[in-house]
Amino acid sequence: MMHASLSDLLLWGGVPFLGLWAGRLLWAETPPRDEVQPRSFGSFFFLVLGLGAYMGLMRADWLGPYGIGLFCGFFSKLLSTFVQVAASDVRGREWFLDGRQLRPMRTVMAGIPPPGSEGTTMPLWIRPGDTYKLWIELGPSVRPDEQPISTSSYPKSVIQLKVALFTFANELQVSGADVSEFDLETTESESPPRDRTASSRGLVPSRLLDKRVAFLVKAPARAGKHRIRCNVYFNNALVQSRLIYVRVRRLPLMIERFLRSIADPLRELSHRPRMAASRIDFSLSRTLDPHQLEPLGSPRLSMILNDNEDGTHTLRLLGNNFKADASFDGMELQDLTDGLRGVLRQTAWGSREPWKAGFQYRYADLNIEKLESDLTTLAVKGYRFFDNIINRFIDADEIKEFTDLMKEPGLVQLALKHSASLVLPAAMIYDYPLDTGAPRLRLCNLFRANMSSKDTFLGDTPCFRGSCPNRDDLEVVCPGGFWGFRHSLGMPLSVAKGTSAPLVLECASGPHLAIAVSTDPQFTMRAQHEIALKRLLADDGWHYCATRNSVPHLLTNTSVHVVYFYCHGGMSGSTPFLLVGQPGEAGITRDNLRSWKVNWVKPRPLVFINGCHTAALEPKTALNFVSGFVETAKAAGVIGTEITVFEPLASAFAEDCLRRFIQRGDEIGKAVRDARLTLLKAGNPLGLVYIPYVVPTLRLGDSVDKPES
């Protein structure tokens, strides 16, 4: 009697449970909706077969304790499912009853994690050749149980963001749109959330939909770890660039479902969304605070050059209604940039070789014929560089659209990621149409006239406003065709982990400048140069040192807005250094910044390196040293040079650039560009050698840390 009752109990305990799952499978066999994939009829067949076997076992006399185990197992599974549904913000009762689901792992979620977090959560794999939905979540948290963005100290405002995906050959590819624009509110909205996906029911908490966008991506045919790049822009300024990694695996479907049946409940109970592994390799901001992002301005064009870790580089461009990318062999791009720097060297000292003792400065005086010859040589090389680069991106029919975009002056951002190994000489790009094979090229007559006009600033003339009347004359070289003379360029380095690039240097008590100089007698213009710079400041704004031993105190115990090095440089093996003080003193290397505990907090100054008579500070060798000021010392940015400079050029450029930045309050990109034009008007084109490793809109002024009440 007892045995019969136990068998009946096991029978009627198993039947409802299996019937419930059978109902789910039958429900799944109805016509699919949206992207939903029905389960196969074979699954239902095996379930019915299993139910019959179960009922037969219940009637067997030998079942005994095993039947009790089945009874406990079935109902434990049922209860655990109810617990998962009750505890999860992602899956509800509708999910449990509705078996019509997306393909396995159809949702791939990548997110921008909290400030300082570089990582990801659970590992993920997808099936070769299938198309998936890639979620990009923007905000300080990707955990579904946490609150949306809350900036209670700020008024409610909206950030207009653009998310763009860039692909790699033979890896994850985008199916459909690869750019998404949307508004992100900085405080929780009272309006209903907007669903930006074709079918998100049962997968994403509704309150998070306003922080997420979805793209369709297709997995490659081969298994392995594959990448896709996600860039986030604010008004076309690149804020963050991230590599997303996804594991592609080819597993038997039965094994795949079994493994996921184990992993998914664990994720649900731990409130961990499925996330793809990712790594940030460029960042200007770890937050999406509009009060920090607004000073970035609105670049006409944003570029980032990435090392693909296989000997190639990819240049990625984004502007208004324009997006493109192209890959280059590493040596090919290096040869192009070396060719441009070789022409700069020839212009400065008459040889394309790196500087060495004995080379003489060619621009000690004004010579219009020499200027015309050098500008022509620079333009030919710059236009060929432009042609080599742009042909990789766009068709001939689209060239006009791109050149029209870049025609008028504007901001141009060339972002440099962590461990950048190559810096494009963007200032030397020449994009006015030119017949580089013409027997004789001549200098623009309108430029000549404005150059000789005493009261005319070149930046206000048509040549540099995008409306030169000779722009389409293929045998005329107009200096307005150089990006460095027409645009405000910025090549910001990626900031250190957990920080954001300062965009405004607060100076309520007036600007302060720290200057470290070489006292080498070869610097014959140093005394006058110091006097000219000191005039830019109040008496208490001048901080000076002329020995290496005093540099640590200067960098760590003074609160300044600009740190200026006027000195020599050198190389110790492969390590570049600066030489401050008397000849023979030890050099200053990148590691000294850490050992001296140089860690600027507020203000975080702009560093200006005027390295005279040295090849050690060219980008090819000095970029790692330059980046130390940003990554280790937390500087706002660095002004460096493409090639070595001579004292007349160094002093003239620095005085004009810092006068505009410190006294007039110009943004640094504009100050650099206008200082170049001041030199050009004096007959010297070598202002193009200066590189602003900084956000071009950096300026002195009030802090943006807290908005005005």
XYZ file of C-alpha atoms in Angstrom:
709
model
C 0.000 0.000 0.000
C 2.776 2.291 0.977
C 4.679 1.459 -2.185
C 1.672 2.103 -4.394
C 1.062 5.457 -2.735
C 4.684 6.428 -3.200
C 4.580 5.474 -6.883
C 1.395 7.473 -7.383
C 2.998 10.431 -5.619
C 6.058 10.252 -7.860
C 3.865 9.865 -10.934
C 1.634 12.835 -10.183
C 4.610 14.897 -9.060
C 6.519 14.365 -12.285
C 3.602 14.695 -14.709
C 2.710 18.338 -13.864
C 6.353 19.390 -13.956
C 7.076 17.745 -17.315
C 3.732 18.940 -18.604
C 4.681 22.500 -17.803
C 7.890 22.198 -19.809
C 5.967 20.470 -22.605
C 3.653 23.476 -22.673
C 6.622 25.756 -23.061
C 7.852 23.729 -26.017
C 4.418 23.650 -27.636
C 4.214 27.425 -27.132
C 7.553 27.737 -28.847
C 6.245 25.845 -31.881
C 3.841 28.687 -32.715
C 4.957 31.101 -35.481
C 7.984 33.151 -34.373
C 7.872 36.879 -33.693
C 10.624 39.362 -34.612
C 13.983 37.661 -34.108
C 12.563 34.780 -32.071
C 13.758 31.291 -32.928
C 11.391 28.329 -32.200
C 12.830 25.185 -30.685
C 12.831 22.056 -32.778
C 10.025 19.477 -32.704
C 12.699 16.910 -31.844
C 13.033 18.432 -28.393
C 9.316 17.891 -27.783
C 9.538 14.301 -29.055
C 12.328 13.433 -26.633
C 10.456 15.098 -23.797
C 7.356 12.917 -24.460
C 9.593 9.867 -24.710
C 11.178 10.761 -21.391
C 7.764 11.244 -19.809
C 6.709 7.762 -20.924
C 9.882 6.237 -19.550
C 9.335 8.050 -16.285
C 5.793 6.744 -15.954
C 7.035 3.201 -16.632
C 9.673 3.524 -13.948
C 7.077 4.669 -11.459
C 5.227 1.312 -11.889
C 8.384 -0.809 -11.502
C 8.752 -2.685 -8.253
C 12.548 -2.266 -8.210
C 12.498 1.576 -8.331
C 12.652 2.054 -4.554
C 14.800 4.928 -3.294
C 15.760 6.036 -6.812
C 12.180 7.139 -7.377
C 12.311 9.287 -4.261
C 15.450 10.916 -5.662
C 13.659 11.689 -8.927
C 10.758 13.151 -6.986
C 13.072 15.463 -5.024
C 15.094 16.387 -8.111
C 12.121 17.382 -10.267
C 10.556 19.569 -7.610
C 13.893 21.067 -6.569
C 14.371 22.158 -10.181
C 10.871 23.609 -10.286
C 11.385 25.538 -7.044
C 14.827 26.788 -8.131
C 13.314 28.123 -11.358
C 10.674 30.023 -9.386
C 13.408 31.447 -7.143
C 15.432 32.591 -10.169
C 12.435 34.313 -11.697
C 11.576 36.030 -8.426
C 15.153 37.193 -7.797
C 16.017 38.330 -11.310
C 15.461 41.796 -12.743
C 16.170 40.424 -16.202
C 13.756 37.488 -16.482
C 10.149 37.435 -15.316
C 7.196 35.082 -15.404
C 6.709 35.858 -19.060
C 10.181 34.535 -19.804
C 9.476 31.309 -17.923
C 6.204 30.632 -19.739
C 7.283 31.811 -23.184
C 9.711 29.343 -24.769
C 10.131 31.460 -27.901
C 13.583 32.878 -27.294
C 16.434 34.344 -29.274
C 19.112 32.053 -30.627
C 21.525 30.870 -27.933
C 23.555 33.803 -26.551
C 21.936 36.114 -29.070
C 22.539 39.064 -26.802
C 26.153 40.106 -26.390
C 26.492 42.957 -23.945
C 29.465 45.287 -23.699
C 29.403 48.187 -21.305
C 31.355 51.185 -20.135
C 32.014 50.239 -16.506
C 32.331 52.471 -13.447
C 35.222 54.974 -13.317
C 38.541 53.225 -12.923
C 37.220 49.847 -14.076
C 38.915 48.411 -17.123
C 37.458 44.979 -16.917
C 34.608 42.785 -17.822
C 32.526 40.107 -16.197
C 31.631 36.599 -17.322
C 33.357 34.963 -20.311
C 31.246 34.630 -23.440
C 31.244 32.658 -26.666
C 29.166 32.848 -29.795
C 28.651 30.535 -32.750
C 30.583 30.982 -36.038
C 28.649 32.642 -38.855
C 25.620 33.658 -36.754
C 24.327 37.201 -36.376
C 24.039 38.610 -32.868
C 22.828 41.692 -31.103
C 25.675 43.618 -29.494
C 24.513 45.849 -26.651
C 26.537 48.929 -25.804
C 25.617 50.367 -22.425
C 26.676 53.901 -21.529
C 26.761 54.979 -17.917
C 28.686 54.572 -14.687
C 27.361 51.059 -14.065
C 26.342 48.036 -16.074
C 24.757 46.115 -13.202
C 21.006 45.842 -13.710
C 20.282 46.103 -9.980
C 21.936 49.517 -9.650
C 20.361 52.901 -10.286
C 20.775 54.801 -13.557
C 23.147 57.769 -13.774
C 22.625 60.198 -10.912
C 24.452 63.521 -10.719
C 22.485 65.102 -7.928
C 24.829 68.080 -7.581
C 24.105 69.126 -11.155
C 20.908 70.247 -12.825
C 19.214 67.800 -15.149
C 20.815 67.901 -18.584
C 21.250 65.812 -21.699
C 24.460 64.484 -23.252
C 24.351 64.039 -27.010
C 26.544 61.051 -27.753
C 27.566 59.109 -30.806
C 28.655 55.471 -30.680
C 30.528 54.064 -33.687
C 31.757 50.535 -34.346
C 34.881 49.852 -36.399
C 35.718 46.367 -37.628
C 38.844 44.317 -38.303
C 39.373 42.138 -41.365
C 38.142 38.548 -40.900
C 36.793 39.281 -37.418
C 33.432 40.505 -36.083
C 31.547 42.435 -38.774
C 28.648 44.880 -38.464
C 25.382 43.939 -40.181
C 23.520 47.186 -40.789
C 24.125 50.593 -39.205
C 27.503 51.063 -37.501
C 26.819 54.485 -35.940
C 24.131 55.338 -33.404
C 23.281 58.795 -32.083
C 21.196 59.335 -28.974
C 20.611 61.574 -25.980
C 21.550 60.400 -22.511
C 20.028 62.181 -19.551
C 22.304 62.759 -16.581
C 19.474 62.329 -14.077
C 16.777 59.706 -13.955
C 14.018 60.644 -16.328
C 10.364 60.621 -15.336
C 9.367 59.923 -18.905
C 8.888 56.341 -20.073
C 12.055 54.712 -21.421
C 12.536 54.412 -25.156
C 13.130 50.968 -26.587
C 15.958 51.188 -29.113
C 15.863 47.539 -30.091
C 13.686 45.518 -32.412
C 12.883 43.018 -29.686
C 14.075 43.476 -26.131
C 11.198 41.883 -24.293
C 12.321 39.781 -21.356
C 16.024 40.500 -21.850
C 16.777 43.971 -20.504
C 15.279 45.841 -17.534
C 13.113 48.617 -18.927
C 14.741 51.333 -16.861
C 18.099 50.682 -18.547
C 16.945 50.913 -22.164
C 17.712 54.641 -22.321
C 21.370 53.892 -21.573
C 21.816 51.208 -24.214
C 22.038 50.951 -27.966
C 22.171 47.772 -30.004
C 24.052 46.830 -33.157
C 23.805 43.681 -35.238
C 27.158 41.940 -35.627
C 28.062 38.776 -37.465
C 30.518 36.273 -36.038
C 33.358 35.183 -38.333
C 33.437 31.682 -39.769
C 36.537 30.648 -37.860
C 36.672 29.996 -34.144
C 38.900 31.994 -31.822
C 39.043 35.297 -29.979
C 37.834 38.133 -32.189
C 37.613 41.916 -31.864
C 35.532 44.919 -32.727
C 36.313 48.541 -31.790
C 33.738 50.761 -30.111
C 34.334 54.537 -30.077
C 32.240 57.003 -28.074
C 32.095 60.605 -29.309
C 30.749 63.838 -27.867
C 30.106 66.436 -30.592
C 32.499 64.441 -32.834
C 35.269 64.579 -30.218
C 36.515 61.115 -29.341
C 36.018 60.552 -25.612
C 36.786 56.867 -25.307
C 37.930 54.032 -27.546
C 37.533 50.442 -26.479
C 38.373 47.050 -27.943
C 35.642 44.464 -27.382
C 36.694 40.819 -27.438
C 34.314 37.934 -28.097
C 35.140 34.252 -28.064
C 33.796 32.341 -31.059
C 33.439 28.591 -30.479
C 32.083 25.760 -32.545
C 30.510 23.309 -30.086
C 27.832 20.625 -30.597
C 24.496 22.256 -29.882
C 23.635 19.780 -27.123
C 26.878 20.462 -25.248
C 26.490 24.200 -25.760
C 22.979 24.212 -24.286
C 24.096 22.091 -21.359
C 26.942 24.437 -20.473
C 24.716 27.488 -20.763
C 22.027 25.882 -18.643
C 24.622 25.865 -15.865
C 26.135 29.322 -16.465
C 22.929 31.306 -17.044
C 21.278 30.609 -13.658
C 24.504 31.564 -11.912
C 24.544 34.876 -13.762
C 20.904 35.521 -12.938
C 21.325 34.849 -9.227
C 24.465 37.018 -9.058
C 22.803 39.856 -11.060
C 25.630 39.752 -13.569
C 24.650 40.650 -17.133
C 26.390 38.906 -19.983
C 29.329 41.050 -20.941
C 32.010 40.765 -23.543
C 35.613 41.255 -22.491
C 36.911 44.705 -23.341
C 39.928 46.955 -22.929
C 40.172 50.741 -23.078
C 43.199 51.959 -25.017
C 42.195 55.614 -25.354
C 40.274 57.768 -22.923
C 39.863 61.477 -22.282
C 37.123 61.016 -19.708
C 35.992 58.211 -17.415
C 32.632 59.906 -16.858
C 29.858 61.215 -19.065
C 29.407 64.474 -17.181
C 28.344 67.154 -19.709
C 30.017 69.899 -17.672
C 33.335 68.148 -18.261
C 32.664 67.246 -21.894
C 31.249 70.548 -23.163
C 34.684 72.291 -23.357
C 35.877 69.615 -25.814
C 34.271 71.650 -28.573
C 33.076 70.170 -31.831
C 35.897 68.960 -34.101
C 35.357 68.892 -37.835
C 37.234 65.611 -37.885
C 38.313 63.130 -35.246
C 41.040 60.587 -36.014
C 42.658 57.768 -34.084
C 45.593 55.664 -35.234
C 45.702 52.148 -33.820
C 48.407 49.519 -33.871
C 46.670 46.263 -34.849
C 49.301 44.100 -33.114
C 50.094 42.351 -36.403
C 52.485 44.864 -37.966
C 49.702 47.019 -39.442
C 48.056 50.266 -38.369
C 44.461 51.375 -38.855
C 43.477 55.026 -39.147
C 39.838 55.675 -38.217
C 38.044 58.914 -39.104
C 34.726 60.379 -38.034
C 33.108 63.722 -38.855
C 29.665 65.075 -39.586
C 27.994 62.482 -41.833
C 31.379 60.927 -42.499
C 32.957 57.732 -41.148
C 35.785 55.699 -42.616
C 38.752 53.566 -41.703
C 41.657 51.981 -43.524
C 44.629 49.796 -42.673
C 48.241 50.430 -43.589
C 51.352 48.341 -43.402
C 53.385 49.623 -40.472
C 56.508 50.270 -42.524
C 54.502 51.973 -45.270
C 53.041 54.511 -42.839
C 56.394 54.974 -41.124
C 58.042 55.684 -44.483
C 55.402 58.292 -45.307
C 55.859 60.100 -41.999
C 59.656 59.861 -42.185
C 59.484 61.438 -45.641
C 57.532 64.417 -44.303
C 59.926 64.914 -41.393
C 62.845 64.650 -43.812
C 61.459 67.606 -45.779
C 61.041 69.564 -42.537
C 64.695 68.895 -41.690
C 65.740 70.025 -45.152
C 63.764 73.226 -44.642
C 65.356 73.855 -41.232
C 69.046 72.988 -41.850
C 69.401 71.876 -45.487
C 69.632 68.107 -44.989
C 67.045 65.350 -44.596
C 69.247 63.627 -42.053
C 68.579 64.046 -38.317
C 70.311 67.040 -36.778
C 73.967 66.825 -35.834
C 76.567 69.341 -34.811
C 77.582 71.553 -37.701
C 74.177 71.915 -39.331
C 73.240 75.589 -39.681
C 69.839 77.198 -39.266
C 68.485 78.395 -42.642
C 65.906 80.912 -41.413
C 68.028 83.413 -39.539
C 66.747 86.111 -41.924
C 63.842 86.713 -44.328
C 64.260 85.495 -47.891
C 61.048 85.309 -49.945
C 62.585 83.170 -52.694
C 63.778 80.632 -50.129
C 60.331 80.666 -48.492
C 58.622 80.036 -51.846
C 60.954 77.156 -52.677
C 60.542 75.530 -49.260
C 56.746 75.944 -49.143
C 56.555 74.357 -52.607
C 58.652 71.365 -51.512
C 56.605 70.984 -48.314
C 53.317 71.235 -50.242
C 54.307 68.572 -52.793
C 55.273 66.149 -50.042
C 52.223 67.049 -47.955
C 49.824 66.598 -50.863
C 51.294 63.220 -51.803
C 50.921 62.151 -48.176
C 47.299 63.332 -48.236
C 46.654 61.458 -51.484
C 48.172 58.223 -50.147
C 46.070 58.396 -47.005
C 42.735 59.580 -48.367
C 42.621 57.117 -51.273
C 42.401 54.281 -48.756
C 39.222 55.691 -47.258
C 36.900 57.061 -49.862
C 36.082 56.841 -53.562
C 37.005 59.596 -55.985
C 33.394 60.822 -55.998
C 33.553 61.334 -52.230
C 36.818 63.286 -52.217
C 35.000 66.574 -52.796
C 32.634 65.870 -49.902
C 35.580 65.301 -47.589
C 37.581 68.317 -48.769
C 34.488 70.516 -48.409
C 34.151 69.271 -44.828
C 37.743 70.326 -44.145
C 37.688 73.501 -46.237
C 37.034 76.053 -43.499
C 39.083 76.411 -40.299
C 38.034 74.212 -37.407
C 39.137 71.815 -34.702
C 40.845 68.578 -35.721
C 41.526 65.839 -33.170
C 44.109 63.107 -33.702
C 43.854 60.851 -30.655
C 46.929 58.938 -29.511
C 46.132 55.720 -27.673
C 48.110 54.045 -24.911
C 51.566 52.962 -26.131
C 51.181 54.758 -29.461
C 54.167 53.902 -31.646
C 53.534 56.315 -34.500
C 52.558 60.003 -34.662
C 51.220 61.395 -37.930
C 52.621 64.841 -38.821
C 49.085 66.181 -39.327
C 50.182 69.832 -39.489
C 52.023 69.104 -42.751
C 49.053 67.567 -44.573
C 48.325 69.704 -47.660
C 44.887 69.261 -49.250
C 44.513 72.067 -51.830
C 44.552 70.487 -55.343
C 48.087 70.489 -56.728
C 49.900 69.243 -59.825
C 52.963 67.844 -58.100
C 54.610 67.148 -61.473
C 54.270 70.671 -62.867
C 57.608 72.081 -64.091
C 57.196 75.151 -61.891
C 54.886 75.799 -58.964
C 54.382 79.373 -57.769
C 53.374 80.887 -54.453
C 49.846 82.294 -54.068
C 49.875 85.994 -55.005
C 47.146 86.841 -52.471
C 49.242 85.330 -49.708
C 52.245 87.344 -50.868
C 50.216 90.554 -50.728
C 48.830 89.835 -47.249
C 52.253 88.794 -46.000
C 53.668 92.211 -46.857
C 50.678 94.073 -45.362
C 51.827 95.341 -41.957
C 48.484 95.380 -40.146
C 47.004 92.179 -41.596
C 46.822 89.006 -39.528
C 47.060 86.048 -41.879
C 44.393 84.092 -40.024
C 41.805 86.675 -41.074
C 42.620 86.477 -44.786
C 40.794 84.344 -47.405
C 43.773 81.994 -47.865
C 43.397 80.715 -44.315
C 39.601 80.870 -44.144
C 39.035 78.271 -46.870
C 38.214 80.768 -49.629
C 41.519 81.369 -51.408
C 40.742 82.411 -55.024
C 43.696 80.283 -56.207
C 42.584 77.151 -54.355
C 41.772 75.214 -57.550
C 44.790 76.417 -59.543
C 46.896 73.268 -59.807
C 50.152 75.210 -60.212
C 49.709 77.490 -57.190
C 50.864 76.661 -53.664
C 48.847 78.464 -51.009
C 50.011 78.048 -47.381
C 46.328 77.881 -46.404
C 46.346 74.343 -47.823
C 48.401 73.089 -44.858
C 46.269 71.755 -42.014
C 48.680 73.241 -39.493
C 48.130 76.763 -40.864
C 44.356 76.421 -41.346
C 43.075 74.249 -38.485
C 43.441 74.125 -34.717
C 45.027 70.724 -34.242
C 45.183 68.650 -31.095
C 46.804 65.257 -30.570
C 45.715 64.348 -27.041
C 47.368 61.426 -25.333
C 45.194 58.938 -23.507
C 44.983 59.845 -19.830
C 45.976 57.596 -16.950
C 43.505 55.134 -15.451
C 40.791 56.690 -13.336
C 41.397 60.262 -14.538
C 39.922 62.661 -17.084
C 41.757 65.163 -19.249
C 41.489 68.695 -17.819
C 39.931 71.091 -20.306
C 40.050 74.305 -18.280
C 42.956 75.243 -15.986
C 41.526 77.270 -13.121
C 43.599 80.362 -12.344
C 41.548 82.619 -10.097
C 44.730 84.273 -8.756
C 46.326 84.681 -12.168
C 48.452 82.365 -14.323
C 51.692 80.862 -13.016
C 54.588 79.567 -15.121
C 57.466 77.317 -14.041
C 60.550 77.491 -16.246
C 63.576 75.176 -16.215
C 66.467 76.246 -18.429
C 69.849 75.142 -19.660
C 72.634 77.575 -18.832
C 74.766 76.364 -21.730
C 76.556 79.442 -23.207
C 75.289 78.344 -26.637
C 71.876 79.706 -25.608
C 72.767 83.288 -26.489
C 69.119 84.431 -26.575
C 68.141 82.928 -23.209
C 68.298 86.099 -21.102
C 66.096 88.112 -23.478
C 63.748 85.152 -23.834
C 63.320 84.938 -20.049
C 62.538 88.651 -19.856
C 59.900 88.340 -22.619
C 58.186 85.439 -20.849
C 58.316 87.112 -17.438
C 56.403 90.069 -18.856
C 53.441 87.780 -19.489
C 52.944 87.240 -15.746
C 52.463 89.013 -12.468
C 55.470 89.080 -10.145
C 54.287 86.089 -8.141
C 53.531 84.032 -11.276
C 57.175 83.374 -12.182
C 58.910 80.214 -10.889
C 62.445 79.624 -12.126
C 65.209 77.054 -11.865
C 68.542 76.701 -13.661
C 69.981 73.538 -12.085
C 68.905 69.915 -12.251
C 68.823 69.627 -8.460
C 66.154 72.320 -8.234
C 63.843 70.701 -10.801
C 62.140 68.266 -8.345
C 61.160 71.143 -6.058
C 59.935 73.174 -9.030
C 57.706 70.339 -10.229
C 56.323 69.211 -6.870
C 56.103 72.321 -4.658
C 54.749 74.967 -6.997
C 51.197 75.339 -8.269
C 51.542 76.392 -11.907
C 49.575 76.318 -15.150
C 52.483 75.935 -17.573
C 55.770 74.053 -17.081
C 58.309 75.234 -19.654
C 61.604 73.504 -20.479
C 64.090 75.589 -22.485
C 67.044 73.267 -22.792
C 68.982 70.614 -24.657
C 68.049 66.964 -24.913
C 69.936 63.762 -25.470
C 69.813 59.975 -25.652
C 71.263 57.424 -23.258
C 71.009 54.241 -25.298
C 67.326 54.244 -26.210
C 66.279 56.522 -23.346
C 65.681 60.224 -24.143
C 66.409 62.877 -21.529
C 66.334 66.636 -20.951
C 69.411 68.615 -19.875
C 68.704 71.409 -17.392
C 71.483 73.516 -15.864
C 75.159 73.521 -16.751
C 76.550 71.254 -19.504
C 77.591 67.960 -17.970
C 74.776 67.727 -15.418
C 72.732 64.515 -15.354
C 69.702 64.255 -17.583
C 66.028 64.167 -16.615
C 64.285 60.976 -17.768
C 60.722 59.717 -17.622
C 61.319 57.555 -14.554
C 62.417 60.641 -12.601
C 58.830 61.861 -12.677
C 57.797 58.825 -10.632
C 60.783 58.821 -8.280
C 60.280 62.542 -7.582
C 56.564 61.850 -6.973
C 55.419 64.364 -9.569
C 51.636 63.964 -9.514
C 49.804 67.160 -10.334
C 46.245 67.431 -9.035
C 45.005 70.993 -9.412
C 45.934 72.656 -11.587
C 47.338 70.029 -13.924
C 49.690 72.128 -16.042
C 50.488 72.170 -19.722
C 54.112 71.094 -20.316
C 56.027 72.899 -23.084
C 59.314 71.280 -24.188
C 61.553 73.469 -26.354
C 64.481 71.112 -26.982
C 67.134 72.920 -28.998
C 69.963 71.320 -30.970
C 68.995 67.695 -30.378
C 67.427 64.894 -32.390
C 66.531 63.027 -29.188
C 63.102 64.621 -28.805
C 61.629 63.724 -32.177
C 58.394 61.680 -31.871
C 60.025 58.467 -33.076
C 62.204 58.315 -29.950
C 60.598 60.670 -27.438
C 56.893 59.790 -27.452
C 57.250 57.459 -24.481
C 59.033 60.223 -22.562
C 56.433 62.803 -23.539
C 53.563 60.506 -22.524
C 55.135 60.175 -19.060
C 54.116 63.737 -18.275
C 50.479 62.824 -19.004
C 50.314 59.280 -17.606
C 52.637 59.613 -14.599
C 52.618 63.305 -13.697
C 48.983 63.866 -14.828
C 49.808 66.898 -17.003
C 47.045 68.434 -19.105
C 49.151 67.849 -22.208
C 52.534 68.493 -23.793
C 53.803 70.763 -26.562
C 56.663 69.054 -28.401
C 58.340 69.181 -31.803
C 58.569 67.056 -34.946
C 62.306 67.780 -35.291
C 64.923 69.635 -33.324
C 64.577 73.420 -33.241
C 67.077 76.259 -33.235
C 67.067 78.991 -30.636
C 65.640 81.802 -32.814
C 62.679 79.614 -33.799
C 62.218 78.215 -30.274
C 62.147 81.581 -28.542
C 59.949 83.330 -31.128
C 57.348 80.571 -31.253
C 57.161 80.089 -27.475
C 56.805 83.796 -26.774
C 53.946 84.257 -29.232
C 52.168 80.993 -28.353
C 52.346 81.540 -24.581
C 51.315 85.185 -24.947
C 48.136 84.048 -26.664
C 47.507 81.197 -24.217
C 48.402 83.026 -20.971
C 47.602 86.683 -21.628
C 44.788 86.490 -24.167
C 43.222 83.295 -22.846
C 43.122 81.594 -26.266
C 42.556 77.873 -26.510
C 45.883 76.097 -26.949
C 45.031 74.756 -30.429
C 44.284 78.279 -31.639
C 47.341 79.692 -29.857
C 49.611 77.168 -31.614
C 48.000 77.787 -34.999
C 48.156 81.587 -34.670
C 51.788 81.461 -33.508
C 52.581 79.456 -36.645
C 50.937 82.151 -38.744
C 52.887 84.902 -36.948
C 56.130 83.134 -37.868
C 54.896 82.562 -41.432
C 54.139 86.257 -41.863
C 57.737 86.908 -40.821
C 58.869 84.539 -43.600
C 59.398 81.380 -41.533
C 57.305 78.228 -42.246
C 58.846 76.190 -39.419
C 56.019 76.755 -36.973
C 54.754 73.509 -38.505
C 57.321 71.568 -36.447
C 55.410 72.063 -33.173
C 53.127 69.237 -32.016
C 50.313 69.905 -29.523
C 49.909 66.619 -27.601
C 46.860 68.089 -25.927
C 43.120 68.623 -26.336
C 43.004 71.634 -28.710
C 40.370 73.443 -26.612
C 42.432 73.521 -23.396
C 42.425 77.047 -21.939
C 42.962 79.044 -18.792
C 39.876 80.184 -16.932
C 37.332 79.240 -14.330
C 37.009 75.638 -13.215
C 34.343 73.409 -14.739
C 34.419 70.978 -11.848
C 31.197 72.472 -10.501
C 28.666 74.447 -12.524
C 27.527 77.813 -11.341
C 24.424 77.719 -9.210
